[in-house]
mmCIF file of C-alpha atoms in Angstrom:
data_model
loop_
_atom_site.group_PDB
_atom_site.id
_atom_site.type_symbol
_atom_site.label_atom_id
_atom_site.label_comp_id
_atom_site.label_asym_id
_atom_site.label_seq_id
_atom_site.Cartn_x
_atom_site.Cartn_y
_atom_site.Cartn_z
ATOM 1 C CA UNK A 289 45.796 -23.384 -52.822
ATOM 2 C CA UNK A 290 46.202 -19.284 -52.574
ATOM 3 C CA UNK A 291 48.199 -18.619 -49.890
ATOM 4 C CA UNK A 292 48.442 -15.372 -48.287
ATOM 5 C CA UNK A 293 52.368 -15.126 -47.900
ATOM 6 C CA UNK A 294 55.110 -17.996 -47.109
ATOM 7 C CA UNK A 295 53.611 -21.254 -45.477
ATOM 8 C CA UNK A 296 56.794 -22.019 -43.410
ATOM 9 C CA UNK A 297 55.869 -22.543 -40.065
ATOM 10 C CA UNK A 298 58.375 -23.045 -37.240
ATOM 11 C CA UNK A 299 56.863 -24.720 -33.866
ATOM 12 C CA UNK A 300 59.061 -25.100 -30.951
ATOM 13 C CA UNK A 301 58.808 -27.468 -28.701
ATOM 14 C CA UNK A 302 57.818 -31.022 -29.130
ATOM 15 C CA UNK A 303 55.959 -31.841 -26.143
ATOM 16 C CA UNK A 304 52.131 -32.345 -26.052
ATOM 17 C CA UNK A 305 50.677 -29.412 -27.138
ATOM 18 C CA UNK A 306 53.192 -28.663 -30.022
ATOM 19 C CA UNK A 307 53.346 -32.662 -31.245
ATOM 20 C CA UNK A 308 49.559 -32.118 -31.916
ATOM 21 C CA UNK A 309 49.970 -28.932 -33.729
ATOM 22 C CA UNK A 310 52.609 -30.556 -36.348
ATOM 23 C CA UNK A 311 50.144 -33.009 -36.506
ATOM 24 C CA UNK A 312 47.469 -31.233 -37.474
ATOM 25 C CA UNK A 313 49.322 -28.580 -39.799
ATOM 26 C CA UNK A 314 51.600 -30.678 -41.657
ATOM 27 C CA UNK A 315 49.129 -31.271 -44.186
ATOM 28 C CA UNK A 316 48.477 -27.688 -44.390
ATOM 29 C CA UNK A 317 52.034 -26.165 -44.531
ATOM 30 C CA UNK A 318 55.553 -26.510 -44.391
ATOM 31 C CA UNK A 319 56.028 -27.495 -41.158
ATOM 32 C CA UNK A 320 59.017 -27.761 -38.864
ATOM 33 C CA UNK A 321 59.552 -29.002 -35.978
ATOM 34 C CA UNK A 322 62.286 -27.737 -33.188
ATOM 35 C CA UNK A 323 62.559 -30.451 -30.364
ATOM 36 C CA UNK A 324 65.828 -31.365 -28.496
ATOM 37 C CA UNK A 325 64.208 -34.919 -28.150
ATOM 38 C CA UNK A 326 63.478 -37.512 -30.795
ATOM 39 C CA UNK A 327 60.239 -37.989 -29.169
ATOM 40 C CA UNK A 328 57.124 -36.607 -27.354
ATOM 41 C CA UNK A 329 55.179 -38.272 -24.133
ATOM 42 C CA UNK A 330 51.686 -38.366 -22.954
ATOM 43 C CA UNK A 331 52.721 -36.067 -19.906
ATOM 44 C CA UNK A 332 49.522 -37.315 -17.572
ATOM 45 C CA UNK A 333 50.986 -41.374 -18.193
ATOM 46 C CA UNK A 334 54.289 -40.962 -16.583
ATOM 47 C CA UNK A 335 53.487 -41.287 -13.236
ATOM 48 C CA UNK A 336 51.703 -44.710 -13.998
ATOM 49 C CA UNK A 337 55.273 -45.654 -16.174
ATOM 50 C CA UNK A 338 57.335 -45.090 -13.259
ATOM 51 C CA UNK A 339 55.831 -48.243 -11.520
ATOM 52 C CA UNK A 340 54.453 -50.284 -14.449
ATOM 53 C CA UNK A 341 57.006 -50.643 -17.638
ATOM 54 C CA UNK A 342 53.933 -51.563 -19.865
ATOM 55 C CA UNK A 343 52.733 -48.385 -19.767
ATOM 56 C CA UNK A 344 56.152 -47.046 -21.258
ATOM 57 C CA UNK A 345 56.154 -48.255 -24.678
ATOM 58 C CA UNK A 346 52.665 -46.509 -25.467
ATOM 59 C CA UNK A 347 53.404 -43.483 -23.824
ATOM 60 C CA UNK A 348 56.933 -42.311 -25.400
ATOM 61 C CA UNK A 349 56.509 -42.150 -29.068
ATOM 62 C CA UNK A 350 58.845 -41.124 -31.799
ATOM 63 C CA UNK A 351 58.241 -37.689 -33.430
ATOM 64 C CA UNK A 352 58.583 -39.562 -36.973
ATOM 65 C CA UNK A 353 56.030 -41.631 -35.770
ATOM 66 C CA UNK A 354 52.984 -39.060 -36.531
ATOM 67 C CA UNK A 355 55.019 -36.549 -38.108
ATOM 68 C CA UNK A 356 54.830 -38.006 -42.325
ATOM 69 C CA UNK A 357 55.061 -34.643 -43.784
ATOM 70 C CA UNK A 358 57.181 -32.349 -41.560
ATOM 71 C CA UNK A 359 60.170 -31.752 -41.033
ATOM 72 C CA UNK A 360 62.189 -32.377 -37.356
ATOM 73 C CA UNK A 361 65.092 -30.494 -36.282
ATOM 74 C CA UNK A 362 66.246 -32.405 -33.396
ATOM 75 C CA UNK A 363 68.364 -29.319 -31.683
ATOM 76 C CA UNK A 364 67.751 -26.988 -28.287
ATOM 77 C CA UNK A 365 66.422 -23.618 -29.498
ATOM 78 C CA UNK A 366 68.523 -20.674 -28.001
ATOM 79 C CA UNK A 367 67.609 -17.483 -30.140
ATOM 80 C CA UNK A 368 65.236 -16.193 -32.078
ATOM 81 C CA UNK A 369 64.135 -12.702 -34.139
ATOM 82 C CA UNK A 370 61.964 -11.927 -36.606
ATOM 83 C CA UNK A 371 62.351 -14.162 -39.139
ATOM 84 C CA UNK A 372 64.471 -16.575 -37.863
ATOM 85 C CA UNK A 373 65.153 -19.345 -35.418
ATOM 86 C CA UNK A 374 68.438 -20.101 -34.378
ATOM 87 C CA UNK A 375 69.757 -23.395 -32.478
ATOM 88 C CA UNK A 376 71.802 -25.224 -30.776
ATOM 89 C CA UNK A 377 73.190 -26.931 -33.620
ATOM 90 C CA UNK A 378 74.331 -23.666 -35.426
ATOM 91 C CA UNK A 379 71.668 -24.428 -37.539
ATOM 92 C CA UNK A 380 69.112 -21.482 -38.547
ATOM 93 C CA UNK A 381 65.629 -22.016 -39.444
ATOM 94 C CA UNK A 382 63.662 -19.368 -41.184
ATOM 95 C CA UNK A 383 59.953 -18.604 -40.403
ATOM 96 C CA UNK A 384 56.456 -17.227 -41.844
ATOM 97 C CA UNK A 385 54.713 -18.409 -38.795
ATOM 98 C CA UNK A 386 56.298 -19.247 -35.239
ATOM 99 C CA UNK A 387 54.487 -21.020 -32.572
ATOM 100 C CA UNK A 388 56.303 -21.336 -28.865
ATOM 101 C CA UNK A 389 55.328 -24.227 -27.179
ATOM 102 C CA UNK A 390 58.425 -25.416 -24.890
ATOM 103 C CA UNK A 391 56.607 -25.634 -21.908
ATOM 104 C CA UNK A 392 58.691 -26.160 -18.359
ATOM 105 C CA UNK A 393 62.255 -26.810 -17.813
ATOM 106 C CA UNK A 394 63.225 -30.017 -17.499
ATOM 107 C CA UNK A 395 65.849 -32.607 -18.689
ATOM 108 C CA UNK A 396 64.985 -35.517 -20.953
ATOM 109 C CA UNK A 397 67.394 -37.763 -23.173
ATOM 110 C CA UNK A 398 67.738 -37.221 -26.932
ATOM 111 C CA UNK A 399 66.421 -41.017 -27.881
ATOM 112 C CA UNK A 400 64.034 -42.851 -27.316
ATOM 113 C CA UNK A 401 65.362 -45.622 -25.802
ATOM 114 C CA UNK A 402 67.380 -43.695 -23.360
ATOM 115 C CA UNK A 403 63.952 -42.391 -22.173
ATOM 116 C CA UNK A 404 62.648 -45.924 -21.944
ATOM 117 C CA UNK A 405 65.740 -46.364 -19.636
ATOM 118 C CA UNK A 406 64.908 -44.099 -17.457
ATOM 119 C CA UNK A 407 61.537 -45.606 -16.691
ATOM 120 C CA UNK A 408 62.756 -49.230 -15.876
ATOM 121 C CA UNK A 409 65.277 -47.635 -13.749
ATOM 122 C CA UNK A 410 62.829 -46.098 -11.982
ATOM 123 C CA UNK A 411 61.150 -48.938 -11.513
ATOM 124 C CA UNK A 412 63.986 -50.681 -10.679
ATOM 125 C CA UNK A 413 64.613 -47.778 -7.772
ATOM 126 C CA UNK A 414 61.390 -48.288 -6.667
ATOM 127 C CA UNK A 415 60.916 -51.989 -6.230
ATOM 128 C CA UNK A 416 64.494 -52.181 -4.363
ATOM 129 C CA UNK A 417 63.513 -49.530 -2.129
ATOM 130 C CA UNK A 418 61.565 -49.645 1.317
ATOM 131 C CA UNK A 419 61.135 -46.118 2.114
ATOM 132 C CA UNK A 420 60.657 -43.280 -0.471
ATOM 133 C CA UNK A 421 60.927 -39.920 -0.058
ATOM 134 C CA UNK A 422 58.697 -37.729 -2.529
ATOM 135 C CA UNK A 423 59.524 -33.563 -2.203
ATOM 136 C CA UNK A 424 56.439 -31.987 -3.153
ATOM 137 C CA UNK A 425 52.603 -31.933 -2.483
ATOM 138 C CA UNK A 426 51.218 -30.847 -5.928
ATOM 139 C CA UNK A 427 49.268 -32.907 -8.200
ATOM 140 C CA UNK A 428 52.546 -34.657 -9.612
ATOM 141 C CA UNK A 429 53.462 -35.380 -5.988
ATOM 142 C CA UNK A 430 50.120 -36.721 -4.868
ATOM 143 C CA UNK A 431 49.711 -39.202 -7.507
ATOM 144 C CA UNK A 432 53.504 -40.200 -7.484
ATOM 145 C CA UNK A 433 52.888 -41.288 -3.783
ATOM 146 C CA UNK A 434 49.517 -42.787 -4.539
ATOM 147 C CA UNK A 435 50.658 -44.737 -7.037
ATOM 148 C CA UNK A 436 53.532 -46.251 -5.027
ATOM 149 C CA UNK A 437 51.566 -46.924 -1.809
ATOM 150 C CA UNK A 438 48.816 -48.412 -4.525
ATOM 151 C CA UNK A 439 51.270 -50.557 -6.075
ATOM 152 C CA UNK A 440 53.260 -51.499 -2.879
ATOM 153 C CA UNK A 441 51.127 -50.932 0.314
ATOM 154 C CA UNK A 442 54.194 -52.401 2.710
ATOM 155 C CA UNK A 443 56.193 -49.182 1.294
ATOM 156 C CA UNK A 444 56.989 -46.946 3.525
ATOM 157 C CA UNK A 445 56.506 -43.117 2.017
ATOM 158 C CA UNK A 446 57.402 -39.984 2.809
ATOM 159 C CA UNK A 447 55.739 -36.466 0.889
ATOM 160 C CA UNK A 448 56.840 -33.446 2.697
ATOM 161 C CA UNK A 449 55.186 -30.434 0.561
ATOM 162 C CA UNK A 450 56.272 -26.657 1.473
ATOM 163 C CA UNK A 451 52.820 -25.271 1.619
ATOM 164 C CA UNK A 452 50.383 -25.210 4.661
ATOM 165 C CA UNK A 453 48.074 -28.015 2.906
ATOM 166 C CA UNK A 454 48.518 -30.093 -0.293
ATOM 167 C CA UNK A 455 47.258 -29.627 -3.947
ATOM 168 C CA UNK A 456 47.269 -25.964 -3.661
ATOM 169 C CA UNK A 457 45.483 -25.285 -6.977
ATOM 170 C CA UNK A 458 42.418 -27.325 -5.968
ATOM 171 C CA UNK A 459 40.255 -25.967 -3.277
ATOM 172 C CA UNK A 460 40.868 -26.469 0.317
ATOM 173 C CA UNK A 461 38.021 -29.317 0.781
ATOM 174 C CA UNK A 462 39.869 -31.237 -2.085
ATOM 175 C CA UNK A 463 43.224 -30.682 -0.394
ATOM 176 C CA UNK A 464 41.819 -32.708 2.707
ATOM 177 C CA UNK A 465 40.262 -35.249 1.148
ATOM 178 C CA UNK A 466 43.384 -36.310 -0.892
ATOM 179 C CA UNK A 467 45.153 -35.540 2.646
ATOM 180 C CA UNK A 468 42.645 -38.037 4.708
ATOM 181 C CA UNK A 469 43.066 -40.846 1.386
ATOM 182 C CA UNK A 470 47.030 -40.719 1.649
ATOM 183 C CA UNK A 471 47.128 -41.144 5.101
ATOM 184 C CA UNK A 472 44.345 -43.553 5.347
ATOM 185 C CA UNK A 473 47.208 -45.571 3.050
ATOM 186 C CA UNK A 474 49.633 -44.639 5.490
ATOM 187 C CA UNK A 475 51.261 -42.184 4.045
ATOM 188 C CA UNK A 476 53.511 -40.052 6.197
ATOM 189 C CA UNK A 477 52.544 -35.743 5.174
ATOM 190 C CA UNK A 478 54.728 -33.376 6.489
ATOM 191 C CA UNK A 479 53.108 -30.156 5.737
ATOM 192 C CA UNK A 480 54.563 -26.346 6.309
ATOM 193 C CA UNK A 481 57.912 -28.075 5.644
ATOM 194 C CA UNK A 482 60.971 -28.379 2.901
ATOM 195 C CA UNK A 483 63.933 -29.760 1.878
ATOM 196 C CA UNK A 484 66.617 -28.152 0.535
ATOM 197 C CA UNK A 485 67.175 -29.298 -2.980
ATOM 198 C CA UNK A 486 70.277 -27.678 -3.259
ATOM 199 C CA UNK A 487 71.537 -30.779 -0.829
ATOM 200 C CA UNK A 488 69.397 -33.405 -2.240
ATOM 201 C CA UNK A 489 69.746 -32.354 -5.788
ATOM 202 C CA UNK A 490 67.438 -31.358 -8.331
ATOM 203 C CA UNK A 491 66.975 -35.045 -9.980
ATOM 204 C CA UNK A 492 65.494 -38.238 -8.752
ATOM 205 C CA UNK A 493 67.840 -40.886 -6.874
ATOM 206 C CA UNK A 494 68.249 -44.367 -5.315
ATOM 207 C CA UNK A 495 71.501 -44.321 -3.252
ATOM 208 C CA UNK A 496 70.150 -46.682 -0.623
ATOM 209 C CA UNK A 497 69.598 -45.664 2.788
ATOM 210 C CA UNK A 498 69.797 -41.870 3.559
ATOM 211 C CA UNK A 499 68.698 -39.513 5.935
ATOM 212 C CA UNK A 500 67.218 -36.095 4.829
ATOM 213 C CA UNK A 501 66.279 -33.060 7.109
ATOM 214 C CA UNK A 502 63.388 -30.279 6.978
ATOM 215 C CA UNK A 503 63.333 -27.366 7.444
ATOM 216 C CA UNK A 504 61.247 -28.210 10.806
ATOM 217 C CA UNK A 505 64.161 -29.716 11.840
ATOM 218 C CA UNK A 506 63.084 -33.440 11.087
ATOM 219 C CA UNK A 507 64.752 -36.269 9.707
ATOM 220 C CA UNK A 508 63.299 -38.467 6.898
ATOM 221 C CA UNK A 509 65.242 -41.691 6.020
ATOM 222 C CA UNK A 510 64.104 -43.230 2.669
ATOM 223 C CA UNK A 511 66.482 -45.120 0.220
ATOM 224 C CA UNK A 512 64.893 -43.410 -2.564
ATOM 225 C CA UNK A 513 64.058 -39.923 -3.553
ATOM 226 C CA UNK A 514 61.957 -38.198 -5.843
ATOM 227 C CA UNK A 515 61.580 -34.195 -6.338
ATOM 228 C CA UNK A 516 58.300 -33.073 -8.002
ATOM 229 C CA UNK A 517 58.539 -29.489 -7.419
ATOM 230 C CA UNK A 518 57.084 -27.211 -9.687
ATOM 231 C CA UNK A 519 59.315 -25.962 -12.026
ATOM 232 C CA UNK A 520 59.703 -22.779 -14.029
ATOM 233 C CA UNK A 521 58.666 -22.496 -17.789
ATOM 234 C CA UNK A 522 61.024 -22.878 -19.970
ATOM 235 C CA UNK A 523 61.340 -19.298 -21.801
ATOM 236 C CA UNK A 524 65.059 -17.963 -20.650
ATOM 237 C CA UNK A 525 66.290 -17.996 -24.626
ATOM 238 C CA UNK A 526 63.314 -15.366 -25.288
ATOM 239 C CA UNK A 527 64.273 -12.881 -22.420
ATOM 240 C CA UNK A 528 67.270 -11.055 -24.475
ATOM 241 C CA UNK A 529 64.969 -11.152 -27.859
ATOM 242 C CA UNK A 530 62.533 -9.131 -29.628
ATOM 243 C CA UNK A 531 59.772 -11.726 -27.680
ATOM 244 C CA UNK A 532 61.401 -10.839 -24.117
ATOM 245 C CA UNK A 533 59.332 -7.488 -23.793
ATOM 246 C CA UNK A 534 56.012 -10.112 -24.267
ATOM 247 C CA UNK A 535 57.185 -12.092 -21.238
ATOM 248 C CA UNK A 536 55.503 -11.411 -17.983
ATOM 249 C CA UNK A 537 57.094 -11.342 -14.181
ATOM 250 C CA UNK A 538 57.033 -15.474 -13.898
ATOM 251 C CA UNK A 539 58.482 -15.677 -17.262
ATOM 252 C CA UNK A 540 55.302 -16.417 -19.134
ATOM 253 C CA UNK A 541 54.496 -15.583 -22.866
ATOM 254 C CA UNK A 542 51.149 -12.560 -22.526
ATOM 255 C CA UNK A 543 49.148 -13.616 -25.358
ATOM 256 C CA UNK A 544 45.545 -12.762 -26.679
ATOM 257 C CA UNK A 545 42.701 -14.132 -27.263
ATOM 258 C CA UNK A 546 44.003 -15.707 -30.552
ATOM 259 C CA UNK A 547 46.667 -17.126 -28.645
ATOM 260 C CA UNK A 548 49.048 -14.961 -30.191
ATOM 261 C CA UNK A 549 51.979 -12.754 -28.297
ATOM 262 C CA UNK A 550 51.447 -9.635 -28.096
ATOM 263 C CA UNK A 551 49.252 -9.774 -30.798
ATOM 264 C CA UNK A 552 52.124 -9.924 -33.461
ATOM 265 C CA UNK A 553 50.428 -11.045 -36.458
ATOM 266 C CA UNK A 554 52.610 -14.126 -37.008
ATOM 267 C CA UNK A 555 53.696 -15.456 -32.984
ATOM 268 C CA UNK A 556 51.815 -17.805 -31.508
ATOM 269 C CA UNK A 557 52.177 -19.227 -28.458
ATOM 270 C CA UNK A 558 50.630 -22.449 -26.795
ATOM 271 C CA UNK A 559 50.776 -24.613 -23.069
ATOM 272 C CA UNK A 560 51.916 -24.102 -19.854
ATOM 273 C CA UNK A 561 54.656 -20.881 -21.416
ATOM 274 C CA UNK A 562 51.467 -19.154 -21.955
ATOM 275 C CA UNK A 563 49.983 -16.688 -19.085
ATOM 276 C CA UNK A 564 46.479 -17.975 -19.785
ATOM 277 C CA UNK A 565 44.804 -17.770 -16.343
ATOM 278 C CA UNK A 566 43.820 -21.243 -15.892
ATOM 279 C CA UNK A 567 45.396 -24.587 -14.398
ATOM 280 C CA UNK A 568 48.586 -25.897 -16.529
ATOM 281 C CA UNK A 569 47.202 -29.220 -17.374
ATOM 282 C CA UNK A 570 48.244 -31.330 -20.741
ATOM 283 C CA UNK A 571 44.803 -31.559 -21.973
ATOM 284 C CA UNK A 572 44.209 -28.268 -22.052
ATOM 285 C CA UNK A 573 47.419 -27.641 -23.788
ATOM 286 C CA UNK A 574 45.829 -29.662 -26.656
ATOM 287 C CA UNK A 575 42.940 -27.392 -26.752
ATOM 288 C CA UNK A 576 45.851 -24.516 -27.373
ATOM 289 C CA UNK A 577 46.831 -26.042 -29.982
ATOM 290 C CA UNK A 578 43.900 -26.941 -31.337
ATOM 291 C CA UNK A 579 43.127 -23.472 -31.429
ATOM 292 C CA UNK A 580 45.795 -22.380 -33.127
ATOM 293 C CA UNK A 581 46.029 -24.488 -35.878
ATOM 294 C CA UNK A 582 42.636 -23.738 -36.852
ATOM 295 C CA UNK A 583 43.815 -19.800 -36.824
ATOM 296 C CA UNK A 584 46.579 -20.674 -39.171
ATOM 297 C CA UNK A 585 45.000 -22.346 -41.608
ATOM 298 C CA UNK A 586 42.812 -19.472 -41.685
ATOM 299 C CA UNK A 587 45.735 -17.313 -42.019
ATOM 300 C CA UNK A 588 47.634 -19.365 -45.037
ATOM 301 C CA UNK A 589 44.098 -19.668 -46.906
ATOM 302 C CA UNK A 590 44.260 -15.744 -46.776
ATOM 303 C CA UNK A 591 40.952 -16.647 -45.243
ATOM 304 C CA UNK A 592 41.727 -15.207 -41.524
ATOM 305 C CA UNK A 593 40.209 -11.625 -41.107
ATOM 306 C CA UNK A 594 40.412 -10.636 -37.462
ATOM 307 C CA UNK A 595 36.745 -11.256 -36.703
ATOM 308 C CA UNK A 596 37.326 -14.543 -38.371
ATOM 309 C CA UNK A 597 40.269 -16.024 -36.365
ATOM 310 C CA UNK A 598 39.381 -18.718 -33.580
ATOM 311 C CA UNK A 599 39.274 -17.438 -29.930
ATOM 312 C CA UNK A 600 40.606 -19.312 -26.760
ATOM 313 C CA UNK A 601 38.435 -18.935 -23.783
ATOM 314 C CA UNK A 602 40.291 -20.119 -20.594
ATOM 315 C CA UNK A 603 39.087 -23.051 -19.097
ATOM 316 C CA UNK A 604 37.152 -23.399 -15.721
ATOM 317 C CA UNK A 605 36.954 -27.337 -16.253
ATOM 318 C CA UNK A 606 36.875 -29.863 -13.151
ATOM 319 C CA UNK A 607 40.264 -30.860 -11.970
ATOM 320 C CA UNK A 608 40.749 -34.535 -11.158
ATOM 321 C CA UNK A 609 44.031 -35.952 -9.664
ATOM 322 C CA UNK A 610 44.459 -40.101 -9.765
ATOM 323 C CA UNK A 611 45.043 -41.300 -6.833
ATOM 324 C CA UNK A 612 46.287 -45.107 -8.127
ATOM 325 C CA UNK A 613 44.533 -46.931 -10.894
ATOM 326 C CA UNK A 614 40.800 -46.847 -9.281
ATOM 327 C CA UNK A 615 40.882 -43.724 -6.922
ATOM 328 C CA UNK A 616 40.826 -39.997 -7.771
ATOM 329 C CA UNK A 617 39.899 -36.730 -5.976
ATOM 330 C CA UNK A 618 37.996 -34.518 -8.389
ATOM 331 C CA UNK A 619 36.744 -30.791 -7.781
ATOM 332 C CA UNK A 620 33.648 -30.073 -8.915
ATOM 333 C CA UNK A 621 31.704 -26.552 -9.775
ATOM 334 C CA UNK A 622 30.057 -26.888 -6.145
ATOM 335 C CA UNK A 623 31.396 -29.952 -4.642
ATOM 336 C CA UNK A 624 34.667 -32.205 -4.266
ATOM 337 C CA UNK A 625 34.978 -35.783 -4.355
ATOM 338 C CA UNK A 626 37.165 -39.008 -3.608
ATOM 339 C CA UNK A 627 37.158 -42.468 -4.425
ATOM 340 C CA UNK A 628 35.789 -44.766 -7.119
ATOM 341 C CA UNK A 629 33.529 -42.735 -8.804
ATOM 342 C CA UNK A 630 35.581 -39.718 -9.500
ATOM 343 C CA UNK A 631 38.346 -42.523 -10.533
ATOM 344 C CA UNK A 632 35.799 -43.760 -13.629
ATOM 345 C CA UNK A 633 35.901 -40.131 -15.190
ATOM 346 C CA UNK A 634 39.742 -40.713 -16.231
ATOM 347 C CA UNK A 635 40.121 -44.113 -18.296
ATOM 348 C CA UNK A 636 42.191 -47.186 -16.660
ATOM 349 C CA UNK A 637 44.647 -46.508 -19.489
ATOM 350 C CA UNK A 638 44.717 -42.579 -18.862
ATOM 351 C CA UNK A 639 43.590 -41.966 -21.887
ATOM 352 C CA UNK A 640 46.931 -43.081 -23.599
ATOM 353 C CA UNK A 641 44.680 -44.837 -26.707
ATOM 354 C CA UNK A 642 42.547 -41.710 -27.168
ATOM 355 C CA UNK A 643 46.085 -39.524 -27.241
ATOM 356 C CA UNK A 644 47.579 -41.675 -29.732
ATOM 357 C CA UNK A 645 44.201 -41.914 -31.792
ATOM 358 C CA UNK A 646 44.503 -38.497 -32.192
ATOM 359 C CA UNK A 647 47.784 -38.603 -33.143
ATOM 360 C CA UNK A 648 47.274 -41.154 -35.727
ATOM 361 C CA UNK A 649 49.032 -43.980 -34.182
ATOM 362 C CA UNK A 650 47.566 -47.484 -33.382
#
């Protein structure tokens, strides 16, 4: 096949939206991947994993798993110019394309089975505990407490969320319906309040019985904690490279239409580091990527003229947030609702088997 110039193209970040790119170029290209994990997981799943193990196994898959004809550099990566990536192996990797795609901040084992640890001792927090505190109201918060109250309705639990009403980036109707369904579960909301994290720490803890204060001046005892606080994308190794003048006030990549930064013929970038203006959810990450690798096959079959290349339109699509395995609050073009029948448009198994279909895995 002609090829326009090299075909080596660098994607980093193995999380959902650049696992599905690999997947999808590796035929195409010389593909490598940069991921400081062994694996990728179905982002949307973990909340389910945290309080039913059998969930785990499906949801935290091995990058060699899908990945038959790319390569995987298993290494942090902490600079990057031109033509090269460099990480935190010492190890550089040399590109024709580049694709960022590392998403938020957060900390996650090398292997595999470490992660799988972490999710039974979760688990194991959970069941031993009585009371559980959960620091933040977003949709990560809301269905962490809904599935705990779901799973074990004598639990006593705590969300205390910073802003005046929960589920900020759902309209105000939707925030008080999933209000008025937590509570109706008896789930104590302290709204308009915080907790230093600072104190608490940033990670997720069972140290039994403990007392935590708001900033309202309350005390919350629970004998287990969980933070789910947004946190900030994960683009501080671009700020002091040719990329940093691309990077916007909240640390975001400014791409066009294409999906490309800056529009620099040969950067790409894809998911929630991206400043497209619509809500940071996995699925549509997949659609970024998506995007993109139809662009660069365009691009290494010399076949990619500018009027040619795919364009990304951001996404006004419903928001739905579970609420347990049968319940969800979903916002609608001119209405919100809760219960059962929102809870039938997301699949009992979260769509877990449709992810892994499309990654080629039984």
């Amino acid at each position: 096949m002609l090829r326009c110039s090299g075909d080596r193209v660098v994607i980093v970040g193995g999380g959902i939206a650049g696992a599905l790119l690999a997947k999808t170029l590796q035929n195409h290209a010389d593909v490598v991947l940069i991921d400081p994990k062994e694996y990728f997981e179905i982002p949307w799943a973990n909340l389910r994993a945290k309080v039913d193990p059998t969930v785990v196994e499906r949801t935290v898959i091995p990058h060699a798993d899908y990945l038959t004809d790319a390569k995987v550099v298993t290494a942090k990566a902490v600079g990057v110019d031109d033509s090269v990536v460099l990480t935190s192996i010492g190890r550089t990797v040399g590109y024709d394309f580049l694709v960022i795609a590392t998403g938020r901040t957060c900390t996650r084992p090398q292997s595999r089975p470490d992660r799988l640890e972490m999710f039974h001792r979760d688990k194991d927090r959970i069941a031993a505990a009585n009371s559980v505190l959960i620091i933040g109201g977003g949709p990560i918060g809301v269905e962490l407490a809904a599935e705990i109250i779901m799973d074990s309705p004598d639990k006593r639990v705590t969300l205390v969320h910073g802003g005046p009403r929960l589920l900020m980036v759902m309209s105000p109707r939707a925030s008080a319906k999933a209000l008025e369904w937590l509570r109706s579960k008896n789930v104590t909301v302290l709204l308009d309040q915080t907790i230093d994290i600072d104190v608490v720490g940033t990670g997720d803890g069972y140290d039994g019985l403990r007392e935590f204060t708001t900033s309202a001046g309350e005390t919350v005892s629970a004998d287990c904690h969980f933070v789910c606080t947004g946190r900030p994308v994960a683009s501080g190794w671009l700020r002091d490279t040719f990329l940093g003048e691309y990077m916007d006030a909240e640390g975001r990549l400014v791409v066009d239409e294409h999906l490309r930064v800056g529009r620099l013929k040969n950067v790409f970038a894809i998911g929630d580091i991206t400043d497209v203006p619509e809500a940071k959810q996995g699925y549509l990450a997949q659609r970024h990527a998506m995007v993109v690798s139809r662009n660069l096959r365009l691009l290494l079959k010399c076949d990619g003229p500018e009027h040619k290349l795919h364009r990304y339109k951001a996404s006004k699509a419903n928001i739905t947030v579970t609420l347990g395995r049968r319940d969800a609050v979903s916002e609608l073009p001119f209405m919100s609702l809760i219960g059962h029948i929102p809870g039938v448009v997301k699949p009992r198994d979260l769509y877990v088997s449709r992810t892994r279909r499309m990654m080629g895995i039984k």
